[in-house]
Coordinates of C-alpha atoms in Angstrom, one line a residue:
X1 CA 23.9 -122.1 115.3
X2 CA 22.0 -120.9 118.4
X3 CA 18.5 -121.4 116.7
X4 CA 19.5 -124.9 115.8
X5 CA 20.9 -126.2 118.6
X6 CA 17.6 -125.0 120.2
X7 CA 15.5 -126.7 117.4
X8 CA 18.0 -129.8 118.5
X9 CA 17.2 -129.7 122.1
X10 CA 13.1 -129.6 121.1
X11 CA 14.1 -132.6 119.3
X12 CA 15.5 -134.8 121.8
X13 CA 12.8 -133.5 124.4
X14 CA 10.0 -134.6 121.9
X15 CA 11.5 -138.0 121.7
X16 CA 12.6 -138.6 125.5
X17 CA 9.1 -137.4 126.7
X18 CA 7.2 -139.9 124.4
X19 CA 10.2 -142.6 125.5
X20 CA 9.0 -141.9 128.8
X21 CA 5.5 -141.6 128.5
X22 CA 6.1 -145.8 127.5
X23 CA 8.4 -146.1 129.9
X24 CA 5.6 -144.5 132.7
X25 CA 2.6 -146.7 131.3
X26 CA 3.5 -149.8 132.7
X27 CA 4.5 -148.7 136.1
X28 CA 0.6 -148.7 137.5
X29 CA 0.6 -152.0 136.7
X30 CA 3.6 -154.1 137.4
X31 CA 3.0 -155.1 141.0
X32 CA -0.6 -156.4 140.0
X33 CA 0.6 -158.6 136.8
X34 CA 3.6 -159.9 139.1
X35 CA 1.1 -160.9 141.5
X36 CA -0.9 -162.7 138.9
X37 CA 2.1 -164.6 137.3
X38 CA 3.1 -165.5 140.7
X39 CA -0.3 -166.2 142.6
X40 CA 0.7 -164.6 145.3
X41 CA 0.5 -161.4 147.4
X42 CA 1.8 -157.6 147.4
X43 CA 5.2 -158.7 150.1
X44 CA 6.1 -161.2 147.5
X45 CA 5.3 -159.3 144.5
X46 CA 7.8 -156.6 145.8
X47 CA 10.9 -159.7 146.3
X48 CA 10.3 -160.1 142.6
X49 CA 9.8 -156.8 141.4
X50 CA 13.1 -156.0 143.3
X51 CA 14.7 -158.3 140.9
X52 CA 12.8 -157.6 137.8
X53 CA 14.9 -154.1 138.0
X54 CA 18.1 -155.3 138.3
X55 CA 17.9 -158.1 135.6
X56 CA 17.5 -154.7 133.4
X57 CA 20.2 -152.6 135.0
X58 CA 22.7 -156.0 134.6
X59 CA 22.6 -155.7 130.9
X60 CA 22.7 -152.1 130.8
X61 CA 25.8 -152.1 132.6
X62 CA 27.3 -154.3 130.2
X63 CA 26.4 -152.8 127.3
X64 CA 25.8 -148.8 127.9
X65 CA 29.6 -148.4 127.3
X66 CA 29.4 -150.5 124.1
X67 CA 26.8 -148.0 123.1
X68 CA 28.3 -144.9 124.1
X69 CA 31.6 -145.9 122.4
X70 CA 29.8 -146.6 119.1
X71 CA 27.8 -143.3 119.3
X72 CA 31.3 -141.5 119.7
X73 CA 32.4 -143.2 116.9
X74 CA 29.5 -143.2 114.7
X75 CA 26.9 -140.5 116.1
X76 CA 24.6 -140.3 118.6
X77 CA 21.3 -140.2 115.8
X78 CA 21.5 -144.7 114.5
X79 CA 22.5 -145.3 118.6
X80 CA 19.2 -143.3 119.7
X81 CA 17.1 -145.3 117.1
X82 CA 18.4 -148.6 117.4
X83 CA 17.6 -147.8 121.5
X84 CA 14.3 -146.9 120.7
X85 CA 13.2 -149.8 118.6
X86 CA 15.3 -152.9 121.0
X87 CA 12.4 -150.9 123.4
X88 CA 9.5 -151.1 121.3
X89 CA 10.2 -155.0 120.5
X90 CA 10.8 -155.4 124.7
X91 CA 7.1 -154.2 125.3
X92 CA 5.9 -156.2 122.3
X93 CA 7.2 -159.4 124.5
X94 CA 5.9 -158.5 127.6
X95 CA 2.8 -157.5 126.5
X96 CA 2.5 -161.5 125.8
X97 CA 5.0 -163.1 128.8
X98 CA 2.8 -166.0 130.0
X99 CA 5.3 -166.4 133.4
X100 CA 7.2 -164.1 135.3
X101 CA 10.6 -165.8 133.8
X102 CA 8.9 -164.3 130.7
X103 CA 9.7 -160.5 132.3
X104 CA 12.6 -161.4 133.5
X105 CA 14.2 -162.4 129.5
X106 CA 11.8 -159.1 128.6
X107 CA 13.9 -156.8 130.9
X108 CA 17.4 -158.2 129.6
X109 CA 16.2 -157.4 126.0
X110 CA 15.5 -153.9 127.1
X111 CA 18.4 -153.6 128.8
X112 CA 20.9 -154.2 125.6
X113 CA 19.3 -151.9 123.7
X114 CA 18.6 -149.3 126.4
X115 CA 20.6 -146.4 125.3
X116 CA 18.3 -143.7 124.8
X117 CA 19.2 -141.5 127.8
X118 CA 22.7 -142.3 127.5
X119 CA 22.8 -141.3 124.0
X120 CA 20.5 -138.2 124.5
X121 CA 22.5 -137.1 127.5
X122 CA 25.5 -137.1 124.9
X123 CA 23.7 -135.1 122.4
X124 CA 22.8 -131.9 124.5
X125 CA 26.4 -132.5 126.0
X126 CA 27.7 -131.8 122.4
X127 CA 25.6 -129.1 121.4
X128 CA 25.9 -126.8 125.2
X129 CA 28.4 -124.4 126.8
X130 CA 29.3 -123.6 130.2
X131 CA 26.8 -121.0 130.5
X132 CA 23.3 -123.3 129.2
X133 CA 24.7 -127.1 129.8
X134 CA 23.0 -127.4 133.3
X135 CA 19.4 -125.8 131.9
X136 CA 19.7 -128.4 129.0
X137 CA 20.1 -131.1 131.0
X138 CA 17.4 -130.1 133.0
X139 CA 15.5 -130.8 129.7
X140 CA 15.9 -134.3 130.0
X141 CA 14.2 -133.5 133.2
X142 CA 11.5 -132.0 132.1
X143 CA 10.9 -134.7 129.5
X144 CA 10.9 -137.4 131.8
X145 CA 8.5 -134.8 134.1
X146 CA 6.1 -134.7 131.6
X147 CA 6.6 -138.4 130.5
X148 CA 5.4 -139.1 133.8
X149 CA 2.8 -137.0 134.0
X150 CA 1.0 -138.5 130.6
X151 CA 1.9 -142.1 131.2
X152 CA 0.9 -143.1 134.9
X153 CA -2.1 -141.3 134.4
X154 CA -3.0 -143.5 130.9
X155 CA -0.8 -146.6 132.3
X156 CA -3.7 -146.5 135.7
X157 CA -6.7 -145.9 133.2
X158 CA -5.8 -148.5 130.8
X159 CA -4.9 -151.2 133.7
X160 CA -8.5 -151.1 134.6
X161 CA -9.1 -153.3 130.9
X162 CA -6.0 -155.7 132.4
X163 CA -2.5 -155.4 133.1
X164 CA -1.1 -156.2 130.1
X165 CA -3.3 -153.2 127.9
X166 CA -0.4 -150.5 128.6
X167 CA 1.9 -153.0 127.7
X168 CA 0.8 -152.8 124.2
X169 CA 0.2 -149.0 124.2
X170 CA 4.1 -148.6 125.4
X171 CA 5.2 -151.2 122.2
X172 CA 3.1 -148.0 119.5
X173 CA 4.7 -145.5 121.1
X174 CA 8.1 -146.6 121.5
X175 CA 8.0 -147.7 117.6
X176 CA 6.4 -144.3 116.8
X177 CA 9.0 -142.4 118.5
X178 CA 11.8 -144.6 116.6
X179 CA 9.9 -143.6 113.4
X180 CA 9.7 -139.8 114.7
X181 CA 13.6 -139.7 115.3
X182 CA 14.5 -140.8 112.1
X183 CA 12.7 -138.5 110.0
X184 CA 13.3 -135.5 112.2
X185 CA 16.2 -136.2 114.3
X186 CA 19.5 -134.4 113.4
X187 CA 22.6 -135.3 114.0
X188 CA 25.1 -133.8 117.1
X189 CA 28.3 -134.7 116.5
X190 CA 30.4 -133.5 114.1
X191 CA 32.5 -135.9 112.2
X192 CA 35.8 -134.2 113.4
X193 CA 35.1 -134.9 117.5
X194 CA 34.4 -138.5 116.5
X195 CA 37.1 -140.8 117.9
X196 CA 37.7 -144.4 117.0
X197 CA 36.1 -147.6 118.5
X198 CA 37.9 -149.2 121.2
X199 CA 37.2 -152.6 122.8
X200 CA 39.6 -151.9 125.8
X201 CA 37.0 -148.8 126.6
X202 CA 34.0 -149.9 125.8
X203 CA 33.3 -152.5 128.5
X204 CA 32.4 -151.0 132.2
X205 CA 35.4 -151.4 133.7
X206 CA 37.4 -150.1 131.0
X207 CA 35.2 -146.6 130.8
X208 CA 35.5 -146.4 134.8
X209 CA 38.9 -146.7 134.3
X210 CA 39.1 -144.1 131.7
X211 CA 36.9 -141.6 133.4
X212 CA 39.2 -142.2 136.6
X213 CA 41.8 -140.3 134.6
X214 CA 40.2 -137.4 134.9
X215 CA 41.2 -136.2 138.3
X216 CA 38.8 -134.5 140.8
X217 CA 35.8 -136.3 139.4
X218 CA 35.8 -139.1 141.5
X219 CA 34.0 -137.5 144.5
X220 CA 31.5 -136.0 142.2
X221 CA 30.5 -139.2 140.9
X222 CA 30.4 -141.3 144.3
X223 CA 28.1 -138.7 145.2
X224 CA 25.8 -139.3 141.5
X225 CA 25.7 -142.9 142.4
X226 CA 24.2 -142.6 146.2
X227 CA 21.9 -140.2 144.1
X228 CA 20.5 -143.4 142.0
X229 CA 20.9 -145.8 145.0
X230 CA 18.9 -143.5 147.4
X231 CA 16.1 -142.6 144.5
X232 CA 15.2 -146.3 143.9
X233 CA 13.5 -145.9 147.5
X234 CA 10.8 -144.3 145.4
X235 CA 11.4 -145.4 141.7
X236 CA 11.3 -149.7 142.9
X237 CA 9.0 -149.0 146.4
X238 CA 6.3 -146.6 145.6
X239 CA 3.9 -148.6 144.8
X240 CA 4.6 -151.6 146.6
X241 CA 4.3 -148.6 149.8
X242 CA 1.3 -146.8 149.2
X243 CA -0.6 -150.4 148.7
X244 CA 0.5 -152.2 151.8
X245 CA 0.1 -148.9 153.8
X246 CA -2.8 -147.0 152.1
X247 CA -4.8 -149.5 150.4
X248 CA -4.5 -147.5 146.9
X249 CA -5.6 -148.6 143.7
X250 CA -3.8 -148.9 140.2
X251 CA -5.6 -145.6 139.4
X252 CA -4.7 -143.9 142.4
X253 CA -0.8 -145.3 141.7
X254 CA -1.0 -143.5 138.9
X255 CA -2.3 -140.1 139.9
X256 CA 0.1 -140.2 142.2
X257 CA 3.0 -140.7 139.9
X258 CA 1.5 -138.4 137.2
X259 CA 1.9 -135.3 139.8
X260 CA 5.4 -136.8 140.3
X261 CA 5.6 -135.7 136.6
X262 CA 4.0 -132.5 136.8
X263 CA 6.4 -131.7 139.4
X264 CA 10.0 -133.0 137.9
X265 CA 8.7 -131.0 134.7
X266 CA 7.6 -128.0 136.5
X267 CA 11.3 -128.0 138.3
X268 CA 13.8 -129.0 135.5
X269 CA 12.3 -127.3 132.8
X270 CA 11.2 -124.4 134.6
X271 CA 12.1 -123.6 137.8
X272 CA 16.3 -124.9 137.2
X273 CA 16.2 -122.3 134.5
X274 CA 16.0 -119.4 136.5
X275 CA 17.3 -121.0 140.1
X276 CA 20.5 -122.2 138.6
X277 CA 22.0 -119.2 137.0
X278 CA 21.4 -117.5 140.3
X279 CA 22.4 -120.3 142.6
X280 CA 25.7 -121.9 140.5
X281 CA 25.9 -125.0 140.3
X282 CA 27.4 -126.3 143.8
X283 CA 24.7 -124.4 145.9
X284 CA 22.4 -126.1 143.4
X285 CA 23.9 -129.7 144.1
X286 CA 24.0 -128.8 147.7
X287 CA 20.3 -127.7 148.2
X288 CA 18.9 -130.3 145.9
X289 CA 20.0 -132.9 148.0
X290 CA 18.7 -131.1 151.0
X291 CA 15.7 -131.4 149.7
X292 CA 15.7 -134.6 148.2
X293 CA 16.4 -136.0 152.0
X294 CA 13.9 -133.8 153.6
X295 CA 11.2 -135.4 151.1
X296 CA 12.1 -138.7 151.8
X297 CA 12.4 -138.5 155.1
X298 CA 8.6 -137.5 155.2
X299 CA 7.9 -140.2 152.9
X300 CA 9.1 -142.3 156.1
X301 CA 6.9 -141.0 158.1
X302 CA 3.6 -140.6 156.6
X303 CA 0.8 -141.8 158.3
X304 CA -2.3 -140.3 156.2
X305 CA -2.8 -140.4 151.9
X306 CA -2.5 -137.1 151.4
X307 CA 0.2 -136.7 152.8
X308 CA 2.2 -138.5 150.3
X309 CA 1.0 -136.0 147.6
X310 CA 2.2 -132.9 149.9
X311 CA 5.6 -134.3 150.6
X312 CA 6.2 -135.1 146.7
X313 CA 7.2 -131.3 146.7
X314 CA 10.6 -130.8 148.3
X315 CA 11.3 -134.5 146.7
X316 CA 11.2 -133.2 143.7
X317 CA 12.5 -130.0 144.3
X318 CA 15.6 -132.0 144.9
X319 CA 15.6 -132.2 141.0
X320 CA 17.3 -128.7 140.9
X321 CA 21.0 -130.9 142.0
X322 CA 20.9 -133.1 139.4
X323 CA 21.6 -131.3 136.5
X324 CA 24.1 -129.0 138.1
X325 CA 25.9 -131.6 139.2
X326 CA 26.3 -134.0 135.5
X327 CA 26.7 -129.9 134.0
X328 CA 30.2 -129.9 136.3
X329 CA 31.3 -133.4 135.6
X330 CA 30.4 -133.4 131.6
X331 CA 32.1 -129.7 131.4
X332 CA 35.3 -131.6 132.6
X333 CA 35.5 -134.3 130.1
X334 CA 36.5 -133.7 126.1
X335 CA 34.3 -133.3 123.6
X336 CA 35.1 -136.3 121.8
X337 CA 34.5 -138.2 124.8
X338 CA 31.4 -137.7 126.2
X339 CA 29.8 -140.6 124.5
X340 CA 31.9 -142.6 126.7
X341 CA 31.7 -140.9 129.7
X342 CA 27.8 -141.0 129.6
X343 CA 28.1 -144.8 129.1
X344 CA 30.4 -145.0 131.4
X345 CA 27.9 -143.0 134.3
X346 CA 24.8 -145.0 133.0
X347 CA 27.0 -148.3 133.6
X348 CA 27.0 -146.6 137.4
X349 CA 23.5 -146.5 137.1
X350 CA 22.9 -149.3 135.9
X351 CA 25.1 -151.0 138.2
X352 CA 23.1 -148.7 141.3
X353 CA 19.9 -150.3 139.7
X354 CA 21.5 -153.7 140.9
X355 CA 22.1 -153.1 144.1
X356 CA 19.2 -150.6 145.0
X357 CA 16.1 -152.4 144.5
X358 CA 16.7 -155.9 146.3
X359 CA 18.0 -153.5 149.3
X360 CA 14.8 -151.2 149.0
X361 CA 12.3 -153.7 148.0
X362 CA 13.9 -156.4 150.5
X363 CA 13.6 -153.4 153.1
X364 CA 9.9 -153.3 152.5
X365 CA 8.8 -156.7 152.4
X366 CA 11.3 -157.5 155.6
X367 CA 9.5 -154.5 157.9
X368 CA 6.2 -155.7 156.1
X369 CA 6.5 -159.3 156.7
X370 CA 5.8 -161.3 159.9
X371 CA 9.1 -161.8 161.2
X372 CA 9.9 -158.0 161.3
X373 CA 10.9 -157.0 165.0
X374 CA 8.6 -153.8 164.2
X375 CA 6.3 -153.1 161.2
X376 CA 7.9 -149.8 159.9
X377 CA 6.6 -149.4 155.6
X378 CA 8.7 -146.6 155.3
X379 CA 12.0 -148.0 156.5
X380 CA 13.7 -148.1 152.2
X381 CA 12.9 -143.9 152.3
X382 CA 14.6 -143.3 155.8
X383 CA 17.7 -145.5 154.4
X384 CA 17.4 -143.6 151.0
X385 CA 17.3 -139.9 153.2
X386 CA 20.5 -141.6 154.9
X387 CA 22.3 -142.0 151.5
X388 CA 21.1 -138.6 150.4
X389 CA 23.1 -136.9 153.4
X390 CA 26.2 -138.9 152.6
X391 CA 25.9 -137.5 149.3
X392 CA 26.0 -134.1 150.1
X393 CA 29.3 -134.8 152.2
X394 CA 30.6 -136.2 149.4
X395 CA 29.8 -133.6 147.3
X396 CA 31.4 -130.8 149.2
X397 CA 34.4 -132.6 149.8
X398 CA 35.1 -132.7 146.2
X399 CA 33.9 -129.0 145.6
X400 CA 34.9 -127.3 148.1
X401 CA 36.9 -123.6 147.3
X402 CA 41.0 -125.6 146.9
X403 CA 39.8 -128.8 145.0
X404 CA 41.3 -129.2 141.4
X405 CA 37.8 -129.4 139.4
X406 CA 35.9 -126.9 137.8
X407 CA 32.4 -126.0 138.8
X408 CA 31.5 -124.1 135.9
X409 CA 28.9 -121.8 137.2
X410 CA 26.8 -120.2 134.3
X411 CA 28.5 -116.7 133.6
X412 CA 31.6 -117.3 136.1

């Protein structure tokens, strides 16, 4: 059983790193074919671009629980593939969107069928135990690490033949992974923790409602959500940032991203595995935020390119909290319903990828823009280092030594 829920987790890392080696292709290149749909500059690119993200997140919201209900009920394997090819057919239609209204029907489509993390996080939920859950969730980590560090790379490369190029590329793979998955993909849950479909649950209020119900949580997962909110600082500003304040290229974009990869991978498939079985998991969640805040709080204050490299390393050091903390709140949920409750905390982020990118983006182009009182670039990452304190409150309120949840620290 041990060997092949290890083959399992190679599996799902295989197919999440080339999900987000599509995902990471078209990131290079988004602020420069928004400019060209819209005529206009970087400060206005970044207003649309702040909205491109939550035209995505809005249907993910909507839908996530649909798809986590259905993969309870009918396993995670058709829900991961039917995710995988919705995003294949998405890059197919940006590749040829003609206006920016064009991206903006793309990123719905996407973000119906965009279940693949919420379904994979499902999977290694059903095949862990206390003692490994928080080191296999790190291997969605590490896939998305290593996603990153193959696609911004290629994405900046290809951009050079035109914005729309990794478009195209991100359409193959994302087909090629769907193909991949259903030769080789098993399936996770067995057919006795399946539970039946339920419309009152699967719709985002009724899953919030439902995970509500297990008490304790609710701190836990007020603190996940400033997580989200405070990372679209970097996920929706980056590049937007580093071309207004240090003139850098597509190319550059995507170096810069790529060692963003190198870095997540290098932390949540490596360096969690031997941190968080010596740490627990609440002085995990506690010093990954401190580090996350720390890193962007230099992000604020950069003043010099290379500096934006250096300070990627205690930012994504922070990567050692996030694990540990969906290990505690998916080792207090029932087996039959972590489906749900992963649809129901993708809905969160979903709904986090509403509200964060206007704020961050708007941040930017207002402290960018002429009628900022003072020109400050870096004002979304001091707000995001904000949010990343009030997490850690959070956090410790809800797991401090006397609170009724369970941290589930690996051999405790």
């Amino acid at each position: 059983m041990q060997k092949n829920n290890k083959a399992a987790i190679g599996f799902i890392f295989i197919t999440l790193m080339i999900d987000v080696t599509g995902v990471a292709l078209i990131i290079p290149v988004m602020p420069k074919l928004i400019e060209q749909l819209i005529h206009g500059g970087v400060s206005e690119a970044a207003r649309y671009g702040g909205w491109l993200i939550p035209t995505y997140a809005v249907m993910q919201f909507l839908f996530s629980p649909v798809l986590g209900g259905l993969s309870d009920k009918y396993g995670r394997r058709p829900i991961l593939l039917f995710s995988l090819i919705g995003l294949g057919i998405d890059y197919v239609f940006l590749s040829f969107a003609p206006t920016i209204a064009w991206l903006f029907v793309g990123r719905a489509i996407a973000g119906i069928a965009g279940a693949s993390f919420t379904t994979a996080t499902a999977y290694i939920a059903d095949i862990s135990t206390d003692e490994n859950r928080a080191q296999n969730f790190g291997m969605v980590g590490a896939a998305f690490g290593v996603g990153f560090v193959i696609g911004p790379v290629i994405g900046g490369l290809l951009g050079s033949f035109g914005p729309r190029i990794p478009f195209m590329v991100a359409a193959g793979l994302s087909l090629l992974n769907a193909l991949y998955g259903y030769f080789i993909l098993p399936e996770s849950l067995p057919a006795g923790n399946r539970r039946e479909f339920s419309w009152k649950r699967a719709n985002p209020i009724g899953s919030l409602k439902q995970l509500s119900k297990h008490k304790g949580l609710g701190g836990l997962v007020a603190a996940f959500v400033l997580i989200y909110i405070a990372s679209q600082a970097v996920q929706a500003n980056w590049g937007f940032f580093v071309m207004e304040k240090f003139n850098w290229s597509e190319k550059m974009i995507g170096y810069s991203l790529g060692l963003v990869g190198l870095l997540v991978g290098a932390v949540q498939g490596g360096l969690i595995r031997i941190v968080n079985p010596w740490l627990g998991n609440e002085k995990s969640v506690y010093i990954g935020f401190g580090f996350y805040a720390l890193g962007l709080l230099l992000f604020a204050f950069a003043n010099q390119s290379w500096m934006m490299f250096v300070f990627l390393v205690p930012y994504c050091l922070g990567g050692i909290c996030g694990p540990a903390l969906q290990s505690i709140i998916s080792g207090n949920v029932p087996a039959n319903e972590q489906g749900e409750l992963q649809g129901a905390l993708t809905s969160l982020i979903s709904l986090t990828s509403i509200v964060g990118p206007p704020l961050m983006t708007g941040l930017f182009a207002y402290y960018t823009g002429p009628k900022a009182p003072v020109h400050f670039s870096g004002a979304a990452f001091l707000l995001g280092a904000i949010l990343m304190i009030a997490s850690t409150i959070i956090a410790y309120r809800a797991l401090h030594p006397g609170r009724k949840i369970a941290r589930l620290d690996p051999g405790k």
